[in-house]
CSV table of C-alpha atoms in Angstrom, one decimal:
chain,number,residue,atom,x,y,z
K,1,MET,CA,-78.0,-79.3,2.0
K,2,ASN,CA,-78.4,-78.4,-1.6
K,3,GLU,CA,-76.4,-81.5,-2.5
K,4,ILE,CA,-78.8,-83.6,-0.5
K,5,PHE,CA,-81.8,-82.1,-2.3
K,6,GLN,CA,-80.2,-82.7,-5.7
K,7,THR,CA,-79.5,-86.3,-4.7
K,8,LEU,CA,-83.1,-86.8,-3.6
K,9,LYS,CA,-84.4,-85.2,-6.7
K,10,MET,CA,-82.3,-87.7,-8.7
K,11,TYR,CA,-83.4,-90.7,-6.6
K,12,PHE,CA,-87.1,-89.8,-6.9
K,13,GLU,CA,-86.9,-90.4,-10.6
K,14,TYR,CA,-86.4,-94.1,-9.9
K,15,PRO,CA,-89.8,-95.8,-9.7
K,16,PHE,CA,-88.9,-98.2,-6.9
K,17,VAL,CA,-88.2,-95.2,-4.6
K,18,THR,CA,-91.7,-93.8,-5.3
K,19,TYR,CA,-93.2,-97.3,-4.6
K,20,ALA,CA,-91.2,-97.5,-1.3
K,21,LEU,CA,-92.5,-94.2,-0.1
K,22,ILE,CA,-96.1,-94.8,-1.0
K,23,VAL,CA,-96.2,-98.2,0.6
K,24,GLY,CA,-94.1,-97.2,3.6
K,25,VAL,CA,-96.3,-94.2,4.4
K,26,LEU,CA,-99.5,-96.3,4.1
K,27,ILE,CA,-98.1,-99.1,6.3
K,28,ALA,CA,-97.0,-96.5,8.9
K,29,LEU,CA,-100.4,-94.9,8.8
K,30,CYS,CA,-102.2,-98.2,9.3
K,31,SER,CA,-99.8,-99.4,12.0
K,32,SER,CA,-100.2,-96.2,14.0
K,33,LEU,CA,-104.0,-96.4,13.9
K,34,LEU,CA,-104.1,-99.9,15.4
K,35,GLY,CA,-101.2,-99.2,17.6
K,36,VAL,CA,-103.2,-96.9,19.8
K,37,THR,CA,-105.7,-99.7,20.4
K,38,LEU,CA,-103.1,-102.2,21.1
K,39,VAL,CA,-101.1,-100.1,23.5
K,40,LEU,CA,-104.3,-99.2,25.5
K,41,LYS,CA,-105.4,-102.9,25.6
K,42,ARG,CA,-101.9,-103.7,26.9
K,43,PHE,CA,-101.2,-105.9,23.8
K,44,SER,CA,-98.1,-103.9,22.7
K,45,PHE,CA,-96.1,-107.0,22.0
K,46,ILE,CA,-98.7,-108.5,19.7
K,47,GLY,CA,-96.8,-106.9,16.8
K,48,ASP,CA,-93.7,-108.8,17.7
K,49,GLY,CA,-95.5,-112.1,18.3
K,50,LEU,CA,-97.5,-112.0,15.0
K,51,SER,CA,-94.4,-110.9,13.0
K,52,HIS,CA,-92.6,-114.0,14.3
K,53,VAL,CA,-95.6,-116.1,13.3
K,54,ALA,CA,-95.4,-114.4,9.8
K,55,PHE,CA,-91.7,-115.3,9.6
K,56,GLY,CA,-92.6,-118.9,10.4
K,57,ALA,CA,-95.3,-118.8,7.7
K,58,LEU,CA,-92.8,-117.4,5.3
K,59,ALA,CA,-90.4,-120.2,6.0
K,60,VAL,CA,-93.2,-122.8,5.4
K,61,ALA,CA,-94.1,-121.1,2.1
K,62,SER,CA,-90.4,-121.1,1.0
K,63,VAL,CA,-90.1,-124.8,1.8
K,64,LEU,CA,-93.2,-125.5,-0.2
K,65,GLN,CA,-91.7,-123.3,-3.0
K,66,LEU,CA,-94.8,-121.2,-3.5
K,67,SER,CA,-94.3,-118.5,-6.1
K,68,ASN,CA,-96.6,-116.1,-4.3
K,69,LYS,CA,-96.1,-116.4,-0.5
K,70,MET,CA,-98.4,-113.6,0.6
K,71,PRO,CA,-101.7,-115.6,0.8
K,72,MET,CA,-100.2,-118.3,2.9
K,73,ILE,CA,-98.5,-115.8,5.3
K,74,LEU,CA,-101.7,-113.8,5.6
K,75,ILE,CA,-103.9,-116.9,6.4
K,76,ILE,CA,-101.5,-118.3,9.0
K,77,THR,CA,-101.0,-114.9,10.6
K,78,VAL,CA,-104.7,-114.1,10.7
K,79,VAL,CA,-105.5,-117.5,12.3
K,80,CYS,CA,-102.9,-116.8,15.1
K,81,ALA,CA,-104.1,-113.3,15.6
K,82,VAL,CA,-107.6,-114.5,16.0
K,83,ILE,CA,-106.4,-117.1,18.6
K,84,LEU,CA,-104.5,-114.5,20.5
K,85,LEU,CA,-106.8,-111.5,20.4
K,86,SER,CA,-110.4,-112.5,19.7
K,87,THR,CA,-111.0,-114.0,23.1
K,88,GLY,CA,-110.3,-110.6,24.6
K,89,SER,CA,-110.2,-110.8,28.4
K,90,GLU,CA,-111.9,-114.2,28.5
K,91,GLY,CA,-108.9,-116.3,27.3
K,92,LYS,CA,-107.6,-118.9,29.7
K,93,MET,CA,-104.0,-118.1,28.7
K,94,LYS,CA,-103.5,-114.4,29.2
K,95,GLY,CA,-102.0,-112.1,26.6
K,96,ASP,CA,-98.3,-112.0,27.3
K,97,ALA,CA,-97.8,-115.8,27.9
K,98,ALA,CA,-99.8,-116.7,24.8
K,99,ILE,CA,-97.9,-114.2,22.7
K,100,ALA,CA,-94.5,-115.4,24.0
K,101,MET,CA,-95.3,-119.0,23.4
K,102,ILE,CA,-96.6,-118.6,19.9
K,103,SER,CA,-93.9,-116.1,19.0
K,104,VAL,CA,-90.8,-118.1,20.0
K,105,SER,CA,-92.3,-121.3,18.6
K,106,ALA,CA,-92.9,-119.8,15.2
K,107,LEU,CA,-89.5,-118.1,15.0
K,108,ALA,CA,-87.7,-121.3,16.0
K,109,ILE,CA,-89.7,-123.5,13.6
K,110,GLY,CA,-89.3,-121.0,10.8
K,111,TYR,CA,-85.5,-120.8,11.2
K,112,LEU,CA,-85.3,-124.6,11.5
K,113,LEU,CA,-87.3,-125.1,8.3
K,114,MET,CA,-85.2,-122.6,6.4
K,115,ASN,CA,-82.0,-124.3,7.4
K,116,VAL,CA,-83.1,-127.9,6.9
K,117,PHE,CA,-85.0,-127.2,3.6
K,118,ALA,CA,-82.8,-124.3,2.3
K,119,SER,CA,-84.3,-123.0,-1.0
K,120,SER,CA,-81.5,-120.5,-1.7
K,121,ALA,CA,-77.7,-120.5,-1.4
K,122,ASN,CA,-77.7,-117.7,1.2
K,123,VAL,CA,-80.0,-118.7,4.0
K,124,SER,CA,-78.4,-116.3,6.5
K,125,GLY,CA,-78.8,-113.4,4.1
K,126,ASP,CA,-82.5,-114.3,3.5
K,127,VAL,CA,-83.2,-114.6,7.2
K,128,CYS,CA,-81.4,-111.3,7.9
K,129,THR,CA,-83.3,-109.5,5.2
K,130,THR,CA,-86.7,-110.9,6.5
K,131,LEU,CA,-85.9,-110.1,10.1
K,132,PHE,CA,-84.5,-106.6,9.7
K,133,GLY,CA,-86.0,-105.5,6.4
K,134,SER,CA,-82.8,-103.9,5.0
K,135,THR,CA,-84.0,-103.3,1.4
K,136,SER,CA,-87.3,-105.2,1.1
K,137,ILE,CA,-89.3,-102.0,0.8
K,138,LEU,CA,-87.2,-100.9,-2.2
K,139,THR,CA,-87.7,-104.1,-4.2
K,140,LEU,CA,-91.5,-104.1,-4.6
K,141,THR,CA,-93.1,-104.9,-7.9
K,142,PRO,CA,-96.1,-102.7,-9.1
K,143,ASN,CA,-98.5,-105.6,-8.3
K,144,GLU,CA,-97.2,-105.7,-4.7
K,145,VAL,CA,-97.6,-102.0,-4.5
K,146,TRP,CA,-101.2,-102.1,-5.6
K,147,LEU,CA,-101.9,-105.0,-3.2
K,148,CYS,CA,-100.4,-103.0,-0.3
K,149,VAL,CA,-102.4,-99.9,-1.3
K,150,GLY,CA,-105.6,-101.9,-1.5
K,151,LEU,CA,-105.1,-103.6,1.9
K,152,SER,CA,-104.1,-100.3,3.6
K,153,LEU,CA,-107.1,-98.5,2.2
K,154,THR,CA,-109.3,-101.3,3.5
K,155,VAL,CA,-107.8,-101.0,7.0
K,156,VAL,CA,-108.3,-97.2,7.0
K,157,ILE,CA,-111.9,-97.5,5.9
K,158,ILE,CA,-112.7,-100.1,8.5
K,159,TYR,CA,-111.0,-98.0,11.2
K,160,THR,CA,-112.9,-94.9,10.2
K,161,LEU,CA,-116.3,-96.7,9.9
K,162,PHE,CA,-116.0,-98.6,13.2
K,163,TYR,CA,-114.1,-95.9,15.1
K,164,ASN,CA,-116.7,-95.6,17.9
K,165,LYS,CA,-117.0,-99.3,18.5
K,166,ILE,CA,-113.2,-99.8,18.5
K,167,PHE,CA,-113.0,-97.0,21.0
K,168,ALA,CA,-115.6,-98.7,23.3
K,169,VAL,CA,-114.1,-102.1,23.1
K,170,THR,CA,-110.6,-100.7,23.7
K,171,PHE,CA,-111.4,-98.7,26.8
K,172,ASP,CA,-114.0,-100.8,28.6
K,173,GLU,CA,-114.9,-104.1,27.0
K,174,GLU,CA,-117.3,-105.2,29.8
K,175,PHE,CA,-119.2,-102.0,29.6
K,176,ALA,CA,-119.3,-102.2,25.8
K,177,LYS,CA,-120.8,-105.7,26.1
K,178,SER,CA,-123.4,-104.7,28.6
K,179,ALA,CA,-124.4,-101.8,26.3
K,180,GLY,CA,-125.1,-104.3,23.6
K,181,THR,CA,-121.9,-104.0,21.6
K,182,LYS,CA,-120.8,-107.3,20.1
K,183,ALA,CA,-117.3,-107.1,21.7
K,184,LYS,CA,-116.3,-110.5,20.4
K,185,SER,CA,-117.0,-109.6,16.8
K,186,TYR,CA,-115.1,-106.4,17.1
K,187,ASN,CA,-112.1,-108.1,18.8
K,188,LEU,CA,-112.1,-110.6,15.9
K,189,MET,CA,-112.2,-107.7,13.4
K,190,ILE,CA,-109.3,-106.0,15.2
K,191,ALA,CA,-107.3,-109.2,15.2
K,192,ILE,CA,-107.7,-109.7,11.5
K,193,VAL,CA,-106.8,-106.1,10.7
K,194,ILE,CA,-103.7,-106.3,12.9
K,195,ALA,CA,-102.6,-109.5,11.2
K,196,VAL,CA,-102.9,-107.8,7.7
K,197,ILE,CA,-100.9,-104.8,8.9
K,198,ILE,CA,-98.2,-107.0,10.4
K,199,VAL,CA,-97.7,-109.0,7.2
K,200,LEU,CA,-97.5,-105.7,5.2
K,201,ALA,CA,-95.2,-104.1,7.7
K,202,MET,CA,-92.7,-107.0,7.3
K,203,ASN,CA,-91.7,-105.5,4.0
K,204,LEU,CA,-91.0,-102.1,5.6
K,205,VAL,CA,-89.1,-102.8,8.8
K,206,GLY,CA,-88.7,-106.6,8.9
K,207,SER,CA,-90.1,-109.0,11.5
K,208,LEU,CA,-88.0,-108.0,14.5
K,209,LEU,CA,-88.7,-104.3,14.3
K,210,ILE,CA,-92.5,-104.2,13.6
K,211,SER,CA,-93.3,-103.4,17.2
K,212,ALA,CA,-91.7,-100.1,16.8
K,213,LEU,CA,-94.2,-99.1,14.1
K,214,VAL,CA,-97.0,-100.1,16.4
K,215,ILE,CA,-95.8,-98.8,19.7
K,216,PHE,CA,-93.7,-95.6,19.2
K,217,PRO,CA,-96.4,-93.4,17.5
K,218,ALA,CA,-99.0,-94.1,20.2
K,219,LEU,CA,-96.6,-93.8,23.2
K,220,SER,CA,-95.0,-90.6,21.8
K,221,THR,CA,-98.2,-88.8,21.2
K,222,MET,CA,-99.7,-89.9,24.6
K,223,LYS,CA,-96.9,-87.9,26.2
K,224,VAL,CA,-98.5,-84.7,24.8
K,225,PHE,CA,-102.2,-85.4,24.0
K,226,LYS,CA,-104.8,-86.7,26.3
K,227,SER,CA,-108.0,-87.4,24.3
K,228,PHE,CA,-108.3,-90.7,22.2
K,229,ARG,CA,-109.1,-88.8,19.0
K,230,ALA,CA,-106.1,-86.5,19.4
K,231,VAL,CA,-103.8,-89.4,20.1
K,232,VAL,CA,-105.0,-91.3,17.1
K,233,ILE,CA,-104.7,-88.4,14.7
K,234,SER,CA,-101.3,-87.2,16.0
K,235,SER,CA,-99.9,-90.7,16.1
K,236,ALA,CA,-100.9,-91.2,12.4
K,237,VAL,CA,-99.1,-87.9,11.5
K,238,PHE,CA,-96.1,-88.9,13.6
K,239,SER,CA,-95.8,-92.3,12.1
K,240,VAL,CA,-96.1,-91.1,8.5
K,241,ILE,CA,-93.5,-88.4,9.0
K,242,CYS,CA,-91.0,-90.8,10.7
K,243,ALA,CA,-91.5,-93.5,8.1
K,244,ALA,CA,-90.9,-91.1,5.2
K,245,LEU,CA,-87.9,-89.5,6.9
K,246,GLY,CA,-86.5,-92.9,7.7
K,247,ILE,CA,-86.8,-94.1,4.1
K,248,LEU,CA,-85.2,-91.0,2.7
K,249,ILE,CA,-82.3,-91.0,5.2
K,250,SER,CA,-81.6,-94.7,4.5
K,251,ILE,CA,-81.4,-94.2,0.7
K,252,VAL,CA,-79.2,-91.1,0.9
K,253,TYR,CA,-76.8,-92.4,3.6
K,254,SER,CA,-77.0,-96.1,2.8
K,255,THR,CA,-78.3,-97.3,6.1
K,256,PRO,CA,-80.7,-100.3,6.5
K,257,VAL,CA,-84.2,-99.0,6.0
K,258,GLY,CA,-86.0,-100.8,8.9
K,259,ALA,CA,-83.4,-99.8,11.5
K,260,THR,CA,-83.4,-96.2,10.3
K,261,ILE,CA,-87.1,-95.8,10.5
K,262,VAL,CA,-87.0,-97.2,14.1
K,263,ALA,CA,-84.2,-94.8,15.0
K,264,VAL,CA,-86.2,-91.9,13.7
K,265,ASP,CA,-89.3,-93.1,15.7
K,266,LEU,CA,-87.1,-93.3,18.8
K,267,SER,CA,-85.8,-89.8,18.3
K,268,GLY,CA,-89.4,-88.6,17.9
K,269,PHE,CA,-90.4,-90.4,21.1
K,270,ILE,CA,-87.5,-88.7,23.0
K,271,PHE,CA,-88.6,-85.3,21.6
K,272,PHE,CA,-92.2,-85.7,22.5
K,273,THR,CA,-91.3,-87.0,26.0
K,274,ILE,CA,-89.1,-83.9,26.7
K,275,TYR,CA,-91.8,-81.6,25.1
K,276,GLY,CA,-94.6,-83.2,27.3
K,277,ALA,CA,-92.5,-82.9,30.4
K,278,LEU,CA,-91.7,-79.2,29.7
K,279,ARG,CA,-95.4,-78.5,29.0
K,280,ARG,CA,-96.4,-80.1,32.2
K,281,GLY,CA,-93.7,-78.2,34.1
K,282,VAL,CA,-94.8,-74.9,32.6
K,283,SER,CA,-98.5,-75.5,33.4
I,1,MET,CA,-122.7,-87.8,7.7
I,2,LYS,CA,-119.6,-86.6,9.6
I,3,LYS,CA,-118.1,-90.1,9.3
I,4,LEU,CA,-118.8,-90.2,5.5
I,5,ILE,CA,-117.1,-86.8,5.0
I,6,THR,CA,-114.1,-88.0,7.1
I,7,LEU,CA,-113.9,-91.2,5.0
I,8,ILE,CA,-114.0,-89.3,1.8
I,9,ILE,CA,-111.2,-87.0,2.9
I,10,ILE,CA,-109.1,-89.9,4.0
I,11,ILE,CA,-109.6,-91.8,0.7
I,12,SER,CA,-108.8,-88.6,-1.2
I,13,LEU,CA,-105.6,-88.2,0.7
I,14,VAL,CA,-104.6,-91.8,0.2
I,15,CYS,CA,-105.4,-91.7,-3.5
I,16,SER,CA,-103.5,-88.4,-4.0
I,17,MET,CA,-100.4,-90.2,-2.7
I,18,THR,CA,-100.8,-93.0,-5.2
I,19,GLY,CA,-101.8,-90.7,-8.1
I,20,CYS,CA,-99.9,-91.2,-11.3
I,21,LYS,CA,-98.1,-88.5,-13.1
I,22,LYS,CA,-96.1,-88.5,-16.2
I,23,ARG,CA,-92.6,-89.0,-15.1
I,24,LYS,CA,-89.7,-88.5,-17.4
I,25,ASP,CA,-87.8,-91.7,-17.9
I,26,VAL,CA,-84.9,-92.0,-15.5
I,27,ILE,CA,-83.4,-94.3,-18.1
I,28,PRO,CA,-83.9,-92.5,-21.4
I,29,LYS,CA,-84.8,-94.5,-24.5
I,30,VAL,CA,-81.7,-95.7,-26.3
I,31,ASP,CA,-81.1,-93.9,-29.5
I,32,SER,CA,-81.2,-96.7,-32.2
I,33,ASN,CA,-78.5,-94.9,-34.2
I,34,LYS,CA,-76.2,-94.9,-31.2
I,35,THR,CA,-76.9,-98.6,-30.6
I,36,ASP,CA,-76.0,-99.4,-34.2
I,37,THR,CA,-72.8,-97.4,-33.8
I,38,LEU,CA,-71.8,-99.4,-30.7
I,39,GLN,CA,-72.7,-102.8,-32.3
I,40,GLU,CA,-70.7,-102.0,-35.5
I,41,LYS,CA,-67.6,-100.9,-33.6
I,42,GLU,CA,-64.7,-103.2,-34.1
I,43,PRO,CA,-61.7,-103.4,-31.6
I,44,ILE,CA,-59.2,-100.8,-32.8
I,45,LYS,CA,-56.3,-102.5,-34.3
I,46,ASP,CA,-52.8,-101.1,-33.8
I,47,ASP,CA,-51.2,-102.0,-37.1
I,48,SER,CA,-47.8,-101.0,-36.0
I,49,LYS,CA,-47.6,-103.5,-33.2
I,50,GLY,CA,-50.2,-106.0,-34.4
I,51,LYS,CA,-52.1,-105.9,-31.1
I,52,GLU,CA,-55.9,-105.5,-30.6
I,53,GLU,CA,-57.3,-102.8,-28.4
I,54,LYS,CA,-58.3,-104.6,-25.3
I,55,GLU,CA,-61.1,-102.2,-24.2
I,56,HIS,CA,-64.1,-100.6,-25.7
I,57,LYS,CA,-64.1,-97.0,-24.5
I,58,TYR,CA,-67.5,-95.9,-23.3
I,59,THR,CA,-68.0,-92.2,-22.8
I,60,ASP,CA,-70.2,-90.7,-20.1
I,61,GLU,CA,-72.7,-89.9,-22.8
I,62,ASP,CA,-72.9,-93.5,-23.8
I,63,VAL,CA,-74.0,-94.6,-20.3
I,64,THR,CA,-77.7,-94.6,-19.8
I,65,LEU,CA,-77.7,-95.9,-16.2
I,66,ASP,CA,-74.7,-94.9,-14.0
I,67,MET,CA,-75.0,-96.9,-10.8
I,68,THR,CA,-71.6,-95.6,-9.5
I,69,LYS,CA,-73.4,-92.3,-8.5
I,70,LEU,CA,-76.0,-94.1,-6.3
I,71,SER,CA,-75.7,-95.0,-2.6
I,72,THR,CA,-75.2,-98.6,-1.6
I,73,THR,CA,-78.9,-99.1,-0.7
I,74,MET,CA,-80.0,-97.6,-4.1
I,75,VAL,CA,-77.4,-99.7,-6.0
I,76,PHE,CA,-78.6,-102.9,-4.3
I,77,SER,CA,-82.3,-102.1,-5.0
I,78,GLN,CA,-81.5,-101.1,-8.6
I,79,MET,CA,-79.6,-104.3,-9.2
I,80,TYR,CA,-82.6,-106.2,-8.0
I,81,ASN,CA,-84.8,-104.3,-10.5
I,82,LEU,CA,-82.4,-105.0,-13.3
I,83,LEU,CA,-82.8,-108.7,-12.7
I,84,ALA,CA,-86.6,-108.5,-11.9
I,85,GLU,CA,-87.5,-106.3,-14.9
I,86,PRO,CA,-84.9,-107.1,-17.6
I,87,LYS,CA,-87.1,-106.0,-20.5
I,88,GLU,CA,-86.9,-102.4,-19.2
I,89,TYR,CA,-83.2,-102.4,-19.5
I,90,PHE,CA,-82.4,-104.4,-22.6
I,91,GLY,CA,-79.8,-102.7,-24.8
I,92,LYS,CA,-79.1,-100.0,-22.3
I,93,VAL,CA,-75.5,-99.2,-21.3
I,94,ILE,CA,-75.0,-99.6,-17.6
I,95,ARG,CA,-72.1,-98.7,-15.4
I,96,ILE,CA,-71.7,-100.6,-12.1
I,97,LYS,CA,-69.0,-100.5,-9.3
I,98,GLY,CA,-68.4,-103.7,-7.3
I,99,ASN,CA,-66.0,-106.5,-6.7
I,100,PHE,CA,-64.7,-108.7,-9.5
I,101,ASP,CA,-65.2,-112.5,-9.4
I,102,SER,CA,-64.7,-115.3,-11.8
I,103,GLN,CA,-65.7,-119.0,-11.7
I,104,ILE,CA,-65.8,-122.0,-14.0
I,105,ASP,CA,-69.1,-123.9,-14.4
I,106,PRO,CA,-68.2,-127.6,-13.9
I,107,ASN,CA,-71.2,-128.5,-16.0
I,108,ASN,CA,-70.0,-126.9,-19.2
I,109,ASN,CA,-66.3,-126.0,-18.3
I,110,LYS,CA,-67.0,-122.4,-19.3
I,111,ARG,CA,-65.5,-119.5,-17.4
I,112,TYR,CA,-67.8,-116.8,-16.3
I,113,TYR,CA,-67.0,-113.3,-15.1
I,114,GLY,CA,-69.1,-111.3,-12.7
I,115,ILE,CA,-69.4,-108.2,-10.6
I,116,PHE,CA,-70.8,-108.3,-7.1
I,117,ILE,CA,-72.3,-105.7,-4.8
I,118,MET,CA,-73.4,-105.9,-1.2
I,119,ASP,CA,-76.3,-104.3,0.6
I,120,SER,CA,-75.7,-101.7,3.4
I,121,THR,CA,-75.6,-104.4,6.2
I,122,ALA,CA,-73.1,-106.5,4.0
I,123,CYS,CA,-75.2,-109.6,4.7
I,124,CYS,CA,-76.6,-109.9,1.2
I,125,THR,CA,-74.8,-109.9,-2.1
I,126,GLN,CA,-76.1,-109.5,-5.7
I,127,GLY,CA,-74.1,-109.9,-8.8
I,128,LEU,CA,-74.3,-109.6,-12.6
I,129,GLU,CA,-72.4,-111.5,-15.2
I,130,PHE,CA,-70.4,-109.7,-17.8
I,131,GLU,CA,-68.7,-110.5,-21.1
I,132,PRO,CA,-65.6,-108.4,-21.9
I,133,TYR,CA,-65.6,-106.5,-25.2
I,134,ALA,CA,-62.4,-108.1,-26.6
I,135,LYS,CA,-61.0,-111.5,-26.2
I,136,LEU,CA,-59.0,-111.2,-22.9
I,137,LYS,CA,-56.8,-113.8,-21.4
I,138,TYR,CA,-57.5,-114.9,-17.8
I,139,PRO,CA,-55.9,-114.2,-15.4
I,140,GLU,CA,-53.3,-111.9,-17.1
I,141,ASP,CA,-55.8,-109.3,-18.5
I,142,PHE,CA,-58.2,-109.4,-15.6
I,143,PRO,CA,-58.2,-107.9,-12.1
I,144,GLU,CA,-57.6,-110.1,-9.0
I,145,ILE,CA,-60.6,-111.9,-7.5
I,146,GLY,CA,-62.2,-109.4,-5.0
I,147,ASP,CA,-60.7,-106.3,-6.6
I,148,GLU,CA,-62.9,-103.3,-6.7
I,149,VAL,CA,-63.8,-102.6,-10.4
I,150,ILE,CA,-66.1,-100.5,-12.5
I,151,ILE,CA,-67.8,-102.4,-15.3
I,152,THR,CA,-69.5,-100.6,-18.2
I,153,GLY,CA,-71.5,-102.7,-20.7
I,154,GLU,CA,-74.7,-103.2,-22.6
I,155,PHE,CA,-77.5,-105.0,-20.7
I,156,ASN,CA,-78.4,-108.3,-22.4
I,157,THR,CA,-80.5,-111.4,-21.7
I,158,TYR,CA,-79.7,-114.9,-23.1
I,159,LYS,CA,-81.0,-118.4,-22.7
I,160,GLU,CA,-78.7,-121.2,-21.6
I,161,GLY,CA,-80.3,-124.6,-21.2
I,162,ASP,CA,-83.8,-124.1,-19.7
I,163,PHE,CA,-83.1,-120.8,-18.0
I,164,ASN,CA,-82.9,-117.2,-19.0
I,165,TYR,CA,-79.9,-115.1,-17.7
I,166,CYS,CA,-78.9,-111.5,-17.7
I,167,ASN,CA,-75.5,-110.1,-18.3
I,168,LEU,CA,-73.5,-107.1,-19.6
I,169,ILE,CA,-72.0,-107.6,-23.0
I,170,LYS,CA,-69.2,-105.6,-24.7
I,171,ALA,CA,-68.1,-104.8,-21.2
I,172,GLU,CA,-65.3,-102.5,-20.3
I,173,ILE,CA,-63.4,-103.2,-17.1
I,174,THR,CA,-61.8,-100.4,-15.1
I,175,LYS,CA,-59.8,-101.4,-12.0
I,176,ILE,CA,-60.1,-99.1,-9.0
I,177,SER,CA,-58.1,-100.9,-6.3
């Protein structure tokens, strides 16, 4: 154990490890906040769908040889998020079908473009890294870190300021509308925020594993807590701890960062499930 | 009011995570005297046999960044940082463990030597070119392609054609397998 602490102490002296922890924790925090809303609105797979859209956007940006790909990925992902989410319950094509269609199309087109217009010698490696996020979080520049911090802070502020409205639109959109809440506007806002989080989260866990960051914290804490506020706060804590733990385990034991974080999330989910069952059994 | 207080608390928590503190350099500044000593060193000549010393012997104290002590994930990330921020590492003595490779560039008929490392999933590879300290003959004085080696050398950047490249100069090769 002492050896592990000594190793971690040495690793913390490398700036890219600090950057990874800061960004990883902030992304996990933002994902968990919106994850509660998505799970309750039965849009759990939106993270997966939008991440595939982001992958497709990344492929287009690579083909166009843009030096800074983030703006293009953000714009395309936001547009798709708005199409999928802002119609709320009024959309002609319901959530799961729309997500599936856009998701697989973006993934296929993205992979096709990356192969046909390959911009590097190792296409498989680039695709693998983008899909699974093996070391992306550990290769951030200071500018990227500040961008992530800024965007994460914006998400947290928006969530805190509009907490009551988000709560109303999440649980009963029809009632919220009849009470005078502009449900469409808040759905649009949620859609944009989710898109931003998905694009940031691609750096942490890769495109294929983003859903874990969104779903696991909410589902785990719902096993124990019942109120919306308690679930939101506990899922934020859960997500931050699992992300930090996952990053540290991966750098010490040389495991892929994204998969390790998801494995820690899964372990947490199992623990909370057992704890919740025991608590219900006792009471 | 409650919301404002909550917001202030959250922003403070977020800012505290991103707060800057003076961190001691993980890669200490290179002592200019030490650098001069390294640059002035000539290959040791064995007068009795008339042969040149084929290696420059770096000690552990000479090495400013020893990547052989890091995990695979850390090595891959550090290698990326070497190439992304070369100015931070210029002149520093770096030790890397990886696989040896050598290729001839058909454009200029020049032979290049490199060391390659893989990430934890073994799907991605990064490499760094190196120039041996003394004039070695290929392939007699070099390991086999793919052999695991440790390369210790001074980090350098140079321009060839229109592009800037990074490499390790005055490199010492230690074969592991």
